[in-house]
PDB file of C-alpha atoms in Angstrom:
ATOM      1  CA  LYS A1071      -1.590 -13.803  27.512  1.00 72.00           C
ATOM      2  CA  ALA A1072       0.523 -14.739  24.558  1.00 84.00           C
ATOM      3  CA  GLY A1073       1.978 -11.806  22.663  1.00 94.00           C
ATOM      4  CA  VAL A1074       1.700 -10.985  18.992  1.00 97.00           C
ATOM      5  CA  THR A1075       3.156 -13.761  16.865  1.00 98.00           C
ATOM      6  CA  GLN A1076       4.612 -13.145  13.446  1.00 98.00           C
ATOM      7  CA  THR A1077       5.705 -15.865  11.063  1.00 97.00           C
ATOM      8  CA  PRO A1078       8.121 -16.491   9.592  1.00 97.00           C
ATOM      9  CA  ARG A1079      10.875 -14.575  11.411  1.00 97.00           C
ATOM     10  CA  TYR A1080      13.143 -14.472   8.362  1.00 98.00           C
ATOM     11  CA  LEU A1081      12.529 -14.661   4.657  1.00 97.00           C
ATOM     12  CA  ILE A1082      14.806 -14.445   1.643  1.00 98.00           C
ATOM     13  CA  LYS A1083      13.144 -13.876  -1.714  1.00 98.00           C
ATOM     14  CA  THR A1084      14.213 -12.982  -5.212  1.00 98.00           C
ATOM     15  CA  ARG A1085      13.150  -9.895  -7.113  1.00 98.00           C
ATOM     16  CA  GLY A1086       9.867 -10.413  -8.897  1.00 98.00           C
ATOM     17  CA  GLN A1087       8.571 -13.026  -6.470  1.00 98.00           C
ATOM     18  CA  GLN A1088       5.712 -12.527  -4.093  1.00 98.00           C
ATOM     19  CA  VAL A1089       5.578 -13.109  -0.340  1.00 98.00           C
ATOM     20  CA  THR A1090       2.941 -13.570   2.355  1.00 98.00           C
ATOM     21  CA  LEU A1091       3.561 -12.653   5.986  1.00 98.00           C
ATOM     22  CA  SER A1092       1.349 -13.785   8.830  1.00 98.00           C
ATOM     23  CA  CYS A1093       0.350 -12.180  12.118  1.00 98.00           C
ATOM     24  CA  SER A1094      -1.576 -13.652  15.068  1.00 98.00           C
ATOM     25  CA  PRO A1095      -2.752 -10.883  17.401  1.00 98.00           C
ATOM     26  CA  ILE A1096      -3.208 -11.008  21.137  1.00 97.00           C
ATOM     27  CA  SER A1097      -6.402 -12.834  22.010  1.00 95.00           C
ATOM     28  CA  GLY A1098      -9.350 -10.420  22.074  1.00 94.00           C
ATOM     29  CA  HIS A1099      -7.616  -7.753  20.012  1.00 95.00           C
ATOM     30  CA  ARG A1100      -9.614  -6.789  16.949  1.00 95.00           C
ATOM     31  CA  SER A1101      -7.268  -4.208  15.422  1.00 96.00           C
ATOM     32  CA  VAL A1102      -4.211  -5.268  13.500  1.00 97.00           C
ATOM     33  CA  SER A1103      -1.768  -2.780  11.957  1.00 97.00           C
ATOM     34  CA  TRP A1104       1.264  -3.354   9.788  1.00 98.00           C
ATOM     35  CA  TYR A1105       4.427  -1.236   9.702  1.00 98.00           C
ATOM     36  CA  GLN A1106       7.578  -1.360   7.622  1.00 98.00           C
ATOM     37  CA  GLN A1107      10.846  -0.559   9.381  1.00 98.00           C
ATOM     38  CA  THR A1108      14.009   0.368   7.494  1.00 96.00           C
ATOM     39  CA  PRO A1109      17.195   2.184   8.606  1.00 93.00           C
ATOM     40  CA  GLY A1110      16.577   4.992   6.142  1.00 90.00           C
ATOM     41  CA  GLN A1111      12.842   5.608   6.439  1.00 92.00           C
ATOM     42  CA  GLY A1112      12.226   4.388   9.974  1.00 94.00           C
ATOM     43  CA  LEU A1113       8.806   3.045  10.871  1.00 97.00           C
ATOM     44  CA  GLN A1114       6.190   3.591   8.211  1.00 97.00           C
ATOM     45  CA  PHE A1115       2.488   2.708   8.403  1.00 97.00           C
ATOM     46  CA  LEU A1116       1.253   0.211   5.846  1.00 98.00           C
ATOM     47  CA  PHE A1117      -2.374  -0.491   6.805  1.00 95.00           C
ATOM     48  CA  GLU A1118      -4.793  -1.145   9.648  1.00 96.00           C
ATOM     49  CA  TYR A1119      -7.574  -3.704   9.822  1.00 96.00           C
ATOM     50  CA  PHE A1120     -10.405  -3.778  12.310  1.00 95.00           C
ATOM     51  CA  SER A1121     -13.043  -6.511  12.308  1.00 93.00           C
ATOM     52  CA  GLU A1122     -11.931  -7.685   8.857  1.00 95.00           C
ATOM     53  CA  THR A1123     -12.235  -4.195   7.314  1.00 95.00           C
ATOM     54  CA  GLN A1124      -9.319  -2.102   6.147  1.00 95.00           C
ATOM     55  CA  ARG A1125      -9.594   1.174   8.032  1.00 93.00           C
ATOM     56  CA  ASN A1126      -6.479   2.971   6.815  1.00 92.00           C
ATOM     57  CA  LYS A1127      -3.842   2.536   4.181  1.00 95.00           C
ATOM     58  CA  GLY A1128      -0.432   4.171   4.107  1.00 96.00           C
ATOM     59  CA  ASN A1129       1.443   5.583   1.137  1.00 95.00           C
ATOM     60  CA  PHE A1130       2.628   2.337  -0.340  1.00 97.00           C
ATOM     61  CA  PRO A1131       2.100   1.011  -3.870  1.00 97.00           C
ATOM     62  CA  GLY A1132      -0.685  -1.404  -4.656  1.00 97.00           C
ATOM     63  CA  ARG A1133       1.811  -4.291  -4.584  1.00 98.00           C
ATOM     64  CA  PHE A1134       1.342  -4.193  -0.820  1.00 98.00           C
ATOM     65  CA  SER A1135      -1.959  -5.672   0.306  1.00 97.00           C
ATOM     66  CA  GLY A1136      -3.411  -7.286   3.372  1.00 97.00           C
ATOM     67  CA  ARG A1137      -6.413  -8.909   4.863  1.00 97.00           C
ATOM     68  CA  GLN A1138      -7.850  -9.879   8.204  1.00 98.00           C
ATOM     69  CA  PHE A1139      -9.754 -13.030   8.998  1.00 97.00           C
ATOM     70  CA  SER A1140     -12.757 -13.515  11.272  1.00 95.00           C
ATOM     71  CA  ASN A1141     -10.443 -14.689  14.102  1.00 94.00           C
ATOM     72  CA  SER A1142      -8.511 -11.387  13.781  1.00 95.00           C
ATOM     73  CA  ARG A1143      -5.437 -13.053  12.356  1.00 97.00           C
ATOM     74  CA  SER A1144      -3.962 -11.032   9.525  1.00 98.00           C
ATOM     75  CA  GLU A1145      -1.770 -11.540   6.504  1.00 98.00           C
ATOM     76  CA  MET A1146       0.052  -9.104   4.307  1.00 98.00           C
ATOM     77  CA  ASN A1147       1.173  -9.809   0.787  1.00 98.00           C
ATOM     78  CA  VAL A1148       3.801  -8.139  -1.313  1.00 98.00           C
ATOM     79  CA  SER A1149       3.803  -8.963  -5.008  1.00 96.00           C
ATOM     80  CA  THR A1150       6.517  -8.412  -7.601  1.00 97.00           C
ATOM     81  CA  LEU A1151       9.174  -7.877  -4.965  1.00 98.00           C
ATOM     82  CA  GLU A1152      11.766  -5.146  -5.422  1.00 98.00           C
ATOM     83  CA  LEU A1153      15.155  -4.777  -3.721  1.00 98.00           C
ATOM     84  CA  GLY A1154      13.780  -1.770  -1.829  1.00 97.00           C
ATOM     85  CA  ASP A1155      11.172  -3.976  -0.141  1.00 98.00           C
ATOM     86  CA  SER A1156      13.921  -5.457   2.058  1.00 98.00           C
ATOM     87  CA  ALA A1157      12.869  -4.450   5.560  1.00 98.00           C
ATOM     88  CA  LEU A1158      11.564  -5.558   8.930  1.00 98.00           C
ATOM     89  CA  TYR A1159       7.802  -5.908   8.737  1.00 98.00           C
ATOM     90  CA  LEU A1160       6.090  -5.391  12.071  1.00 98.00           C
ATOM     91  CA  CYS A1161       2.571  -6.312  12.995  1.00 98.00           C
ATOM     92  CA  ALA A1162       0.805  -4.681  15.958  1.00 98.00           C
ATOM     93  CA  SER A1163      -2.466  -5.526  17.607  1.00 97.00           C
ATOM     94  CA  SER A1164      -4.730  -3.449  19.812  1.00 95.00           C
ATOM     95  CA  PRO A1165      -8.093  -4.019  21.487  1.00 92.00           C
ATOM     96  CA  ARG A1166      -9.589  -1.045  19.684  1.00 89.00           C
ATOM     97  CA  THR A1167      -8.691   1.475  17.056  1.00 88.00           C
ATOM     98  CA  GLY A1168      -7.259   4.710  18.362  1.00 84.00           C
ATOM     99  CA  TYR A1169      -5.889   6.043  21.669  1.00 86.00           C
ATOM    100  CA  SER A1170      -4.724   2.652  22.823  1.00 88.00           C
ATOM    101  CA  PRO A1171      -1.326   0.889  22.993  1.00 92.00           C
ATOM    102  CA  LEU A1172      -0.102  -0.995  19.989  1.00 95.00           C
ATOM    103  CA  HIS A1173       1.387  -4.349  20.932  1.00 97.00           C
ATOM    104  CA  PHE A1174       4.045  -5.184  18.388  1.00 98.00           C
ATOM    105  CA  GLY A1175       5.357  -8.569  17.384  1.00 98.00           C
ATOM    106  CA  ASN A1176       9.088  -9.069  16.807  1.00 97.00           C
ATOM    107  CA  GLY A1177       8.669  -8.783  13.074  1.00 98.00           C
ATOM    108  CA  THR A1178       9.497 -10.670   9.900  1.00 98.00           C
ATOM    109  CA  ARG A1179      12.857  -9.776   8.372  1.00 98.00           C
ATOM    110  CA  LEU A1180      12.441  -9.839   4.598  1.00 98.00           C
ATOM    111  CA  THR A1181      15.500  -9.784   2.362  1.00 98.00           C
ATOM    112  CA  VAL A1182      15.030  -9.394  -1.361  1.00 98.00           C
ATOM    113  CA  THR A1183      17.982 -10.395  -3.554  1.00 97.00           C
TER     114      THR A1183
ATOM    115  CA  GLN B1471       7.475  14.437   4.399  1.00 61.00           C
ATOM    116  CA  GLN B1472       8.452  13.609   7.961  1.00 72.00           C
ATOM    117  CA  GLN B1473       5.433  14.560  10.058  1.00 91.00           C
ATOM    118  CA  VAL B1474       7.201  13.971  13.365  1.00 95.00           C
ATOM    119  CA  LYS B1475      10.836  15.038  13.854  1.00 94.00           C
ATOM    120  CA  GLN B1476      12.987  13.736  16.649  1.00 93.00           C
ATOM    121  CA  SER B1477      16.188  15.158  18.158  1.00 84.00           C
ATOM    122  CA  PRO B1478      18.935  14.424  19.059  1.00 82.00           C
ATOM    123  CA  GLN B1479      19.677  11.379  16.909  1.00 86.00           C
ATOM    124  CA  SER B1480      21.674   9.701  19.623  1.00 92.00           C
ATOM    125  CA  LEU B1481      22.403  10.287  23.255  1.00 94.00           C
ATOM    126  CA  ILE B1482      24.965   9.010  25.748  1.00 96.00           C
ATOM    127  CA  VAL B1483      24.084   9.406  29.384  1.00 97.00           C
ATOM    128  CA  GLN B1484      25.783   8.446  32.611  1.00 97.00           C
ATOM    129  CA  LYS B1485      23.975   6.035  34.905  1.00 97.00           C
ATOM    130  CA  GLY B1486      21.728   8.021  37.211  1.00 97.00           C
ATOM    131  CA  GLY B1487      21.495  10.952  34.802  1.00 97.00           C
ATOM    132  CA  ILE B1488      18.518  12.333  32.900  1.00 97.00           C
ATOM    133  CA  SER B1489      17.887  11.448  29.266  1.00 95.00           C
ATOM    134  CA  ILE B1490      15.837  13.985  27.307  1.00 95.00           C
ATOM    135  CA  ILE B1491      14.503  13.372  23.794  1.00 96.00           C
ATOM    136  CA  ASN B1492      12.528  15.988  21.914  1.00 96.00           C
ATOM    137  CA  CYS B1493       9.923  15.687  19.199  1.00 97.00           C
ATOM    138  CA  ALA B1494       8.240  18.268  17.022  1.00 97.00           C
ATOM    139  CA  TYR B1495       5.142  17.755  14.897  1.00 96.00           C
ATOM    140  CA  GLU B1496       3.483  19.755  12.176  1.00 93.00           C
ATOM    141  CA  ASN B1497      -0.084  18.517  11.897  1.00 93.00           C
ATOM    142  CA  THR B1498      -2.282  20.280  14.467  1.00 93.00           C
ATOM    143  CA  ALA B1499      -4.904  17.564  14.026  1.00 93.00           C
ATOM    144  CA  PHE B1500      -2.698  15.070  15.875  1.00 94.00           C
ATOM    145  CA  ASP B1501      -4.343  14.248  19.205  1.00 93.00           C
ATOM    146  CA  TYR B1502      -2.441  11.243  20.577  1.00 94.00           C
ATOM    147  CA  PHE B1503       1.279  11.204  21.268  1.00 96.00           C
ATOM    148  CA  PRO B1504       2.896   7.931  22.406  1.00 96.00           C
ATOM    149  CA  TRP B1505       6.530   7.044  23.012  1.00 97.00           C
ATOM    150  CA  TYR B1506       7.812   3.590  22.134  1.00 98.00           C
ATOM    151  CA  GLN B1507      10.967   1.777  23.260  1.00 98.00           C
ATOM    152  CA  GLN B1508      12.694  -0.778  21.071  1.00 98.00           C
ATOM    153  CA  PHE B1509      15.462  -3.211  21.928  1.00 97.00           C
ATOM    154  CA  PRO B1510      17.536  -4.968  19.241  1.00 95.00           C
ATOM    155  CA  GLY B1511      15.665  -7.903  17.723  1.00 94.00           C
ATOM    156  CA  LYS B1512      12.370  -6.900  19.326  1.00 96.00           C
ATOM    157  CA  GLY B1513       9.329  -4.956  18.257  1.00 97.00           C
ATOM    158  CA  PRO B1514       8.649  -1.535  19.772  1.00 98.00           C
ATOM    159  CA  ALA B1515       6.820  -1.446  23.112  1.00 97.00           C
ATOM    160  CA  LEU B1516       4.678   1.384  24.424  1.00 96.00           C
ATOM    161  CA  LEU B1517       6.369   3.366  27.175  1.00 96.00           C
ATOM    162  CA  ILE B1518       3.978   6.221  27.868  1.00 96.00           C
ATOM    163  CA  ALA B1519       1.406   8.274  25.952  1.00 95.00           C
ATOM    164  CA  ILE B1520      -0.288  11.657  26.281  1.00 94.00           C
ATOM    165  CA  ARG B1521      -3.292  13.481  24.876  1.00 92.00           C
ATOM    166  CA  PRO B1522      -3.104  17.251  24.230  1.00 89.00           C
ATOM    167  CA  ASP B1523      -5.479  18.158  27.064  1.00 91.00           C
ATOM    168  CA  VAL B1524      -2.640  17.714  29.611  1.00 92.00           C
ATOM    169  CA  SER B1525       0.821  19.284  29.654  1.00 94.00           C
ATOM    170  CA  GLU B1526       2.641  16.566  31.542  1.00 96.00           C
ATOM    171  CA  LYS B1527       2.287  12.885  32.359  1.00 96.00           C
ATOM    172  CA  LYS B1528       4.516  10.833  34.604  1.00 97.00           C
ATOM    173  CA  GLU B1529       4.812   7.049  34.901  1.00 95.00           C
ATOM    174  CA  GLY B1530       7.591   5.866  37.149  1.00 96.00           C
ATOM    175  CA  ARG B1531      10.884   7.233  35.857  1.00 97.00           C
ATOM    176  CA  PHE B1532       9.362   8.337  32.549  1.00 97.00           C
ATOM    177  CA  THR B1533       7.723  11.734  31.975  1.00 97.00           C
ATOM    178  CA  ILE B1534       6.191  13.253  28.881  1.00 96.00           C
ATOM    179  CA  SER B1535       6.076  17.055  28.631  1.00 96.00           C
ATOM    180  CA  PHE B1536       3.709  18.474  26.039  1.00 95.00           C
ATOM    181  CA  ASN B1537       3.681  22.003  24.607  1.00 95.00           C
ATOM    182  CA  LYS B1538       0.683  22.407  22.312  1.00 93.00           C
ATOM    183  CA  SER B1539       1.470  25.948  21.199  1.00 94.00           C
ATOM    184  CA  ALA B1540       5.018  25.023  20.191  1.00 95.00           C
ATOM    185  CA  LYS B1541       3.860  21.711  18.706  1.00 95.00           C
ATOM    186  CA  GLN B1542       6.539  19.891  20.679  1.00 96.00           C
ATOM    187  CA  PHE B1543       6.671  17.087  23.169  1.00 96.00           C
ATOM    188  CA  SER B1544       9.543  15.465  24.987  1.00 97.00           C
ATOM    189  CA  LEU B1545      10.433  12.330  26.936  1.00 97.00           C
ATOM    190  CA  HIS B1546      12.419  12.568  30.128  1.00 97.00           C
ATOM    191  CA  ILE B1547      14.003   9.445  31.579  1.00 97.00           C
ATOM    192  CA  MET B1548      15.006  10.088  35.173  1.00 97.00           C
ATOM    193  CA  ASP B1549      17.718   8.101  37.000  1.00 97.00           C
ATOM    194  CA  SER B1550      18.755   6.479  33.693  1.00 97.00           C
ATOM    195  CA  GLN B1551      19.909   2.861  33.989  1.00 97.00           C
ATOM    196  CA  PRO B1552      22.004   0.691  31.630  1.00 96.00           C
ATOM    197  CA  GLY B1553      18.842  -1.341  31.003  1.00 97.00           C
ATOM    198  CA  ASP B1554      17.281   1.793  29.457  1.00 97.00           C
ATOM    199  CA  SER B1555      19.798   1.582  26.591  1.00 97.00           C
ATOM    200  CA  ALA B1556      17.499   1.262  23.584  1.00 97.00           C
ATOM    201  CA  THR B1557      16.028   3.144  20.636  1.00 97.00           C
ATOM    202  CA  TYR B1558      13.161   5.480  21.484  1.00 97.00           C
ATOM    203  CA  PHE B1559      10.508   6.549  19.013  1.00 97.00           C
ATOM    204  CA  CYS B1560       8.002   9.341  19.384  1.00 97.00           C
ATOM    205  CA  ALA B1561       4.811   9.061  17.380  1.00 97.00           C
ATOM    206  CA  ALA B1562       1.545  10.860  16.708  1.00 96.00           C
ATOM    207  CA  SER B1563      -1.899   9.994  15.409  1.00 94.00           C
ATOM    208  CA  MET B1564      -5.224  11.662  14.885  1.00 91.00           C
ATOM    209  CA  GLY B1565      -8.859  10.873  14.642  1.00 79.00           C
ATOM    210  CA  GLY B1566      -8.901   7.809  16.848  1.00 80.00           C
ATOM    211  CA  ASN B1567      -7.115   5.315  14.629  1.00 85.00           C
ATOM    212  CA  ASN B1568      -3.913   3.315  14.830  1.00 90.00           C
ATOM    213  CA  ARG B1569      -2.174   5.058  11.954  1.00 94.00           C
ATOM    214  CA  LEU B1570       0.899   6.318  13.813  1.00 96.00           C
ATOM    215  CA  ALA B1571       3.419   8.709  12.269  1.00 96.00           C
ATOM    216  CA  PHE B1572       6.743   7.823  13.881  1.00 96.00           C
ATOM    217  CA  GLY B1573       9.853   9.893  14.363  1.00 95.00           C
ATOM    218  CA  LYS B1574      13.133   8.467  13.043  1.00 95.00           C
ATOM    219  CA  GLY B1575      14.166   7.198  16.458  1.00 95.00           C
ATOM    220  CA  ASN B1576      16.782   8.128  19.003  1.00 95.00           C
ATOM    221  CA  GLN B1577      19.409   5.721  20.261  1.00 96.00           C
ATOM    222  CA  VAL B1578      20.071   6.165  23.972  1.00 97.00           C
ATOM    223  CA  VAL B1579      23.135   4.595  25.559  1.00 97.00           C
ATOM    224  CA  VAL B1580      23.445   4.637  29.338  1.00 97.00           C
ATOM    225  CA  ILE B1581      26.997   4.055  30.537  1.00 97.00           C
ATOM    226  CA  PRO B1582      27.689   2.686  34.016  1.00 92.00           C
TER     227      PRO B1582
END
């Protein structure tokens, strides 16, 4: 089976712009979660989608949003980018929600200048 | 606040030795405790996970020990190999969802 695919791998944006990141989960996986990874804060949960419904949202401002499509593919959007949004954004898929392995993609490296 | 705390921050182990990483958690509602391994340029990958109804789980060279009363759990890597050099994250979740609270990570270096 193909793994979790995240596109693009790298992005450079300017403060104030917005960005959309894409995630294709493993075939058959209905749960998609997003995490932000930074050297200072580590891995922090953004949100989880299951069957197109947002199940959980982390402690991030409303500038961070996401959605999931009927084929389980997911996108996350960050509007009005700030320098502090520079991070590795990781997507993870799982066949179900809870008590099961998260399969992570290799992430999208976002740099905000 | 950090819900899961990891120690030590980094570890250097000789090949063949035992690597031990400890984690402590605060929220007694946590009921799923996985460990993830991450190599540079890659996403984390699940190593092993435990539920609080057991005190120990072993998979190959990797063992989780769980102490519910102390709210601590640890990862033991037996017969450490240079290929085990990576960053290890403990995590916890509750209520059957995929919202994981991760520790800050521990860099393990295995020297030949």
